[in-house]
Short mmCIF file of N, CA and C in Angstrom, two decimals:
data_model
loop_
_atom_site.label_atom_id
_atom_site.label_comp_id
_atom_site.label_asym_id
_atom_site.label_seq_id
_atom_site.Cartn_x
_atom_site.Cartn_y
_atom_site.Cartn_z
N MET A 1 261.48 13.41 113.98
CA MET A 1 260.13 13.90 114.36
C MET A 1 259.28 12.79 114.61
N ALA A 2 259.34 11.80 113.80
CA ALA A 2 258.43 10.58 113.93
C ALA A 2 258.75 9.83 115.23
N LYS A 3 260.03 9.86 115.68
CA LYS A 3 260.26 9.28 116.94
C LYS A 3 259.61 9.91 118.11
N ILE A 4 259.47 11.25 118.03
CA ILE A 4 258.93 11.95 119.11
C ILE A 4 257.38 11.64 119.18
N TYR A 5 256.74 11.65 118.08
CA TYR A 5 255.43 11.32 117.97
C TYR A 5 255.13 9.87 118.45
N PHE A 6 256.01 8.94 118.04
CA PHE A 6 255.84 7.51 118.48
C PHE A 6 256.01 7.49 120.02
N CYS A 7 256.94 8.16 120.57
CA CYS A 7 257.30 8.09 122.04
C CYS A 7 255.95 8.67 122.82
N LEU A 8 255.55 9.85 122.25
CA LEU A 8 254.30 10.37 122.93
C LEU A 8 253.15 9.55 122.83
N PHE A 9 252.96 8.81 121.73
CA PHE A 9 251.87 7.88 121.56
C PHE A 9 252.03 6.75 122.53
N LEU A 10 253.22 6.20 122.64
CA LEU A 10 253.48 5.10 123.62
C LEU A 10 253.28 5.48 125.04
N ILE A 11 253.65 6.58 125.43
CA ILE A 11 253.55 7.14 126.83
C ILE A 11 252.03 7.29 127.02
N SER A 12 251.29 7.89 126.11
CA SER A 12 249.81 8.04 126.40
C SER A 12 249.04 6.73 126.37
N PHE A 13 249.58 5.81 125.57
CA PHE A 13 248.92 4.44 125.62
C PHE A 13 249.07 3.75 126.91
N LEU A 14 250.37 3.75 127.35
CA LEU A 14 250.75 3.08 128.64
C LEU A 14 249.98 3.80 129.81
N PHE A 15 249.89 5.09 129.76
CA PHE A 15 249.24 5.78 130.87
C PHE A 15 247.78 5.46 130.89
N GLY A 16 247.16 5.36 129.75
CA GLY A 16 245.75 4.95 129.72
C GLY A 16 245.55 3.59 130.14
N THR A 17 246.42 2.65 129.85
CA THR A 17 246.34 1.24 130.26
C THR A 17 246.39 1.14 131.80
N PHE A 18 247.34 1.96 132.42
CA PHE A 18 247.47 1.96 133.87
C PHE A 18 246.26 2.50 134.51
N VAL A 19 245.68 3.55 134.00
CA VAL A 19 244.40 4.14 134.59
C VAL A 19 243.36 3.14 134.54
N HIS A 20 243.13 2.46 133.44
CA HIS A 20 242.06 1.50 133.28
C HIS A 20 242.27 0.18 134.18
N ALA A 21 243.65 -0.13 134.23
CA ALA A 21 243.99 -1.33 134.99
C ALA A 21 243.68 -1.13 136.54
N ASP A 22 243.64 0.06 136.96
CA ASP A 22 243.42 0.44 138.33
C ASP A 22 242.01 0.02 138.86
N ASN A 23 241.10 -0.01 137.89
CA ASN A 23 239.68 -0.30 138.26
C ASN A 23 239.34 -1.58 137.51
N LYS A 24 239.78 -2.83 137.98
CA LYS A 24 239.60 -4.03 137.07
C LYS A 24 238.12 -4.66 137.40
N ASN A 25 237.49 -4.27 138.43
CA ASN A 25 236.26 -4.81 138.68
C ASN A 25 235.06 -4.27 137.98
N SER A 26 235.25 -3.12 137.28
CA SER A 26 234.14 -2.53 136.50
C SER A 26 234.56 -2.20 135.07
N VAL A 27 233.62 -2.20 134.12
CA VAL A 27 233.80 -1.88 132.77
C VAL A 27 233.63 -0.42 132.59
N PRO A 28 234.60 0.25 132.16
CA PRO A 28 234.39 1.75 131.99
C PRO A 28 233.33 1.94 130.89
N THR A 29 232.59 2.95 131.20
CA THR A 29 231.43 3.35 130.23
C THR A 29 231.62 4.77 129.90
N ARG A 30 230.90 5.26 128.92
CA ARG A 30 230.76 6.72 128.64
C ARG A 30 230.41 7.52 129.80
N ARG A 31 229.47 7.07 130.58
CA ARG A 31 229.02 7.84 131.72
C ARG A 31 230.21 7.89 132.79
N ASP A 32 231.08 6.86 132.83
CA ASP A 32 232.23 7.00 133.67
C ASP A 32 233.25 8.12 133.24
N GLU A 33 233.39 8.27 131.95
CA GLU A 33 234.20 9.22 131.33
C GLU A 33 233.70 10.66 131.59
N VAL A 34 232.41 10.80 131.58
CA VAL A 34 231.74 12.07 131.80
C VAL A 34 231.94 12.42 133.27
N ARG A 35 231.80 11.47 134.18
CA ARG A 35 231.98 11.71 135.60
C ARG A 35 233.44 12.20 135.87
N GLN A 36 234.34 11.65 135.12
CA GLN A 36 235.74 12.03 135.35
C GLN A 36 235.95 13.47 135.03
N TYR A 37 235.26 14.15 134.22
CA TYR A 37 235.48 15.47 133.76
C TYR A 37 234.48 16.37 134.34
N SER A 38 233.46 15.97 135.06
CA SER A 38 232.38 16.68 135.42
C SER A 38 232.01 16.34 136.96
N SER A 39 231.36 17.30 137.56
CA SER A 39 230.89 16.98 138.92
C SER A 39 229.56 16.27 138.85
N TYR A 40 228.92 16.32 137.62
CA TYR A 40 227.59 15.63 137.42
C TYR A 40 227.80 14.19 137.22
N LYS A 41 226.78 13.42 137.48
CA LYS A 41 226.87 12.04 137.28
C LYS A 41 226.41 11.65 135.79
N TYR A 42 225.57 12.60 135.21
CA TYR A 42 225.11 12.40 133.89
C TYR A 42 224.69 13.70 133.20
N TRP A 43 224.46 13.70 131.98
CA TRP A 43 224.01 14.91 131.20
C TRP A 43 222.56 14.73 131.00
N CYS A 44 221.77 15.82 131.07
CA CYS A 44 220.39 15.70 130.72
C CYS A 44 220.18 16.56 129.33
N ILE A 45 219.72 15.86 128.37
CA ILE A 45 219.55 16.46 127.13
C ILE A 45 218.18 16.21 126.55
N VAL A 46 217.75 16.85 125.62
CA VAL A 46 216.39 16.55 124.87
C VAL A 46 216.70 15.44 123.95
N HIS A 47 215.82 14.50 124.10
CA HIS A 47 216.01 13.25 123.25
C HIS A 47 215.58 13.60 121.80
N ASP A 48 215.96 12.66 120.88
CA ASP A 48 215.61 12.77 119.58
C ASP A 48 214.74 11.75 119.03
N PRO A 49 213.55 12.02 118.43
CA PRO A 49 213.04 13.36 118.08
C PRO A 49 212.53 14.10 119.40
N PRO A 50 212.77 15.43 119.36
CA PRO A 50 212.24 16.14 120.48
C PRO A 50 210.84 16.19 120.71
N PRO A 51 210.26 16.62 121.82
CA PRO A 51 208.90 16.76 122.04
C PRO A 51 208.54 18.00 121.33
N SER A 52 207.17 18.29 121.36
CA SER A 52 206.59 19.35 120.62
C SER A 52 207.21 20.63 121.11
N ASP A 53 207.26 21.74 120.36
CA ASP A 53 207.75 23.04 120.80
C ASP A 53 207.04 23.56 122.01
N ASP A 54 205.70 23.32 122.03
CA ASP A 54 204.93 23.76 123.22
C ASP A 54 205.40 23.15 124.46
N LYS A 55 205.55 21.76 124.41
CA LYS A 55 206.05 21.14 125.63
C LYS A 55 207.48 21.66 126.09
N LEU A 56 208.32 21.77 125.13
CA LEU A 56 209.70 22.34 125.48
C LEU A 56 209.59 23.80 126.12
N GLN A 57 208.69 24.59 125.44
CA GLN A 57 208.52 25.95 125.87
C GLN A 57 207.97 26.00 127.28
N GLY A 58 206.98 25.11 127.51
CA GLY A 58 206.46 25.04 128.82
C GLY A 58 207.41 24.64 129.96
N PHE A 59 208.26 23.60 129.57
CA PHE A 59 209.29 23.18 130.51
C PHE A 59 210.25 24.41 130.76
N LEU A 60 210.75 25.04 129.67
CA LEU A 60 211.61 26.23 129.90
C LEU A 60 210.93 27.33 130.77
N ASP A 61 209.72 27.65 130.48
CA ASP A 61 209.04 28.59 131.34
C ASP A 61 209.02 28.20 132.85
N TYR A 62 208.72 26.89 133.10
CA TYR A 62 208.68 26.45 134.45
C TYR A 62 210.01 26.44 135.04
N ALA A 63 211.00 25.80 134.39
CA ALA A 63 212.29 25.59 134.94
C ALA A 63 212.98 26.97 135.17
N CYS A 64 212.83 27.89 134.24
CA CYS A 64 213.45 29.20 134.35
C CYS A 64 212.89 30.05 135.42
N SER A 65 211.67 29.69 135.94
CA SER A 65 211.12 30.38 137.08
C SER A 65 211.73 29.95 138.42
N HIS A 66 212.56 28.86 138.37
CA HIS A 66 213.20 28.25 139.47
C HIS A 66 214.76 28.37 139.47
N ILE A 67 215.25 28.51 138.35
CA ILE A 67 216.76 28.60 138.18
C ILE A 67 217.15 29.68 137.30
N ASN A 68 218.37 30.07 137.35
CA ASN A 68 218.85 31.25 136.49
C ASN A 68 219.11 30.79 135.07
N CYS A 69 218.34 31.29 134.18
CA CYS A 69 218.59 30.93 132.77
C CYS A 69 219.11 32.03 131.94
N THR A 70 219.80 32.95 132.53
CA THR A 70 220.36 34.11 131.82
C THR A 70 221.42 33.66 130.69
N ALA A 71 222.03 32.59 130.83
CA ALA A 71 222.97 32.07 129.84
C ALA A 71 222.33 31.69 128.53
N ILE A 72 221.04 31.36 128.46
CA ILE A 72 220.46 31.15 127.05
C ILE A 72 219.66 32.31 126.62
N LEU A 73 219.80 33.43 127.23
CA LEU A 73 219.13 34.65 126.69
C LEU A 73 220.04 35.35 125.68
N PRO A 74 219.50 36.09 124.77
CA PRO A 74 220.37 36.76 123.72
C PRO A 74 221.58 37.44 124.40
N GLY A 75 222.74 37.10 123.85
CA GLY A 75 223.99 37.65 124.39
C GLY A 75 224.56 36.82 125.48
N GLY A 76 223.88 35.78 125.93
CA GLY A 76 224.44 34.86 126.98
C GLY A 76 225.42 33.91 126.42
N ASP A 77 226.21 33.35 127.31
CA ASP A 77 227.25 32.36 126.95
C ASP A 77 226.61 31.18 126.21
N CYS A 78 225.53 30.73 126.48
CA CYS A 78 224.96 29.52 125.80
C CYS A 78 223.73 29.80 124.91
N PHE A 79 223.71 31.06 124.49
CA PHE A 79 222.57 31.39 123.57
C PHE A 79 222.62 30.68 122.24
N GLU A 80 223.82 30.48 121.68
CA GLU A 80 224.00 29.77 120.47
C GLU A 80 224.23 28.35 120.76
N PRO A 81 223.74 27.47 119.90
CA PRO A 81 222.82 27.62 118.79
C PRO A 81 221.40 28.04 119.36
N ASP A 82 220.81 28.94 118.67
CA ASP A 82 219.52 29.60 119.06
C ASP A 82 218.43 28.66 118.67
N THR A 83 218.24 27.46 119.27
CA THR A 83 217.19 26.61 118.99
C THR A 83 216.54 26.12 120.30
N LEU A 84 215.28 25.92 120.30
CA LEU A 84 214.53 25.52 121.45
C LEU A 84 215.11 24.27 122.05
N ALA A 85 215.46 23.24 121.22
CA ALA A 85 216.00 22.05 121.80
C ALA A 85 217.33 22.28 122.44
N SER A 86 218.14 23.17 121.88
CA SER A 86 219.55 23.36 122.56
C SER A 86 219.33 24.10 123.86
N HIS A 87 218.40 25.09 123.91
CA HIS A 87 218.11 25.83 125.12
C HIS A 87 217.56 24.96 126.25
N ALA A 88 216.58 24.06 125.76
CA ALA A 88 215.95 23.06 126.66
C ALA A 88 217.00 22.13 127.26
N SER A 89 217.97 21.66 126.46
CA SER A 89 218.98 20.73 126.95
C SER A 89 219.79 21.40 128.01
N TYR A 90 220.18 22.71 127.77
CA TYR A 90 220.88 23.38 128.75
C TYR A 90 220.16 23.51 130.06
N VAL A 91 218.88 23.82 129.97
CA VAL A 91 218.08 24.03 131.19
C VAL A 91 217.79 22.70 131.85
N PHE A 92 217.51 21.63 131.05
CA PHE A 92 217.35 20.27 131.65
C PHE A 92 218.59 19.91 132.51
N ASP A 93 219.78 20.12 131.93
CA ASP A 93 220.94 19.84 132.74
C ASP A 93 221.09 20.64 134.00
N LEU A 94 220.86 21.99 133.93
CA LEU A 94 220.83 22.80 135.09
C LEU A 94 219.82 22.38 136.13
N TYR A 95 218.62 22.14 135.62
CA TYR A 95 217.56 21.88 136.58
C TYR A 95 217.63 20.54 137.24
N TYR A 96 218.02 19.51 136.59
CA TYR A 96 218.07 18.15 137.17
C TYR A 96 219.33 17.87 137.79
N ASN A 97 220.43 18.69 137.59
CA ASN A 97 221.71 18.38 138.23
C ASN A 97 221.92 19.42 139.23
#
């Protein structure tokens, strides 16, 4: 069993080396990794510490009048966690991307 795990590790290590060796002129960053798995160039989230609740709510009200925010409503796919910062992060990402 240990031989199988070692072989899988070795294969995944070599594959990762070849993928990164293909792009020698640039240093991979976390943003590059996000791009690899997403059509977005970056993620928009609420910074820490977050702005006041009034500012976040004002942004949510404005943005949701221009985009579809049903996913953050009760019962929506992105309602949980039910915090203003989480909902605002979801809307930031939709609005700016």
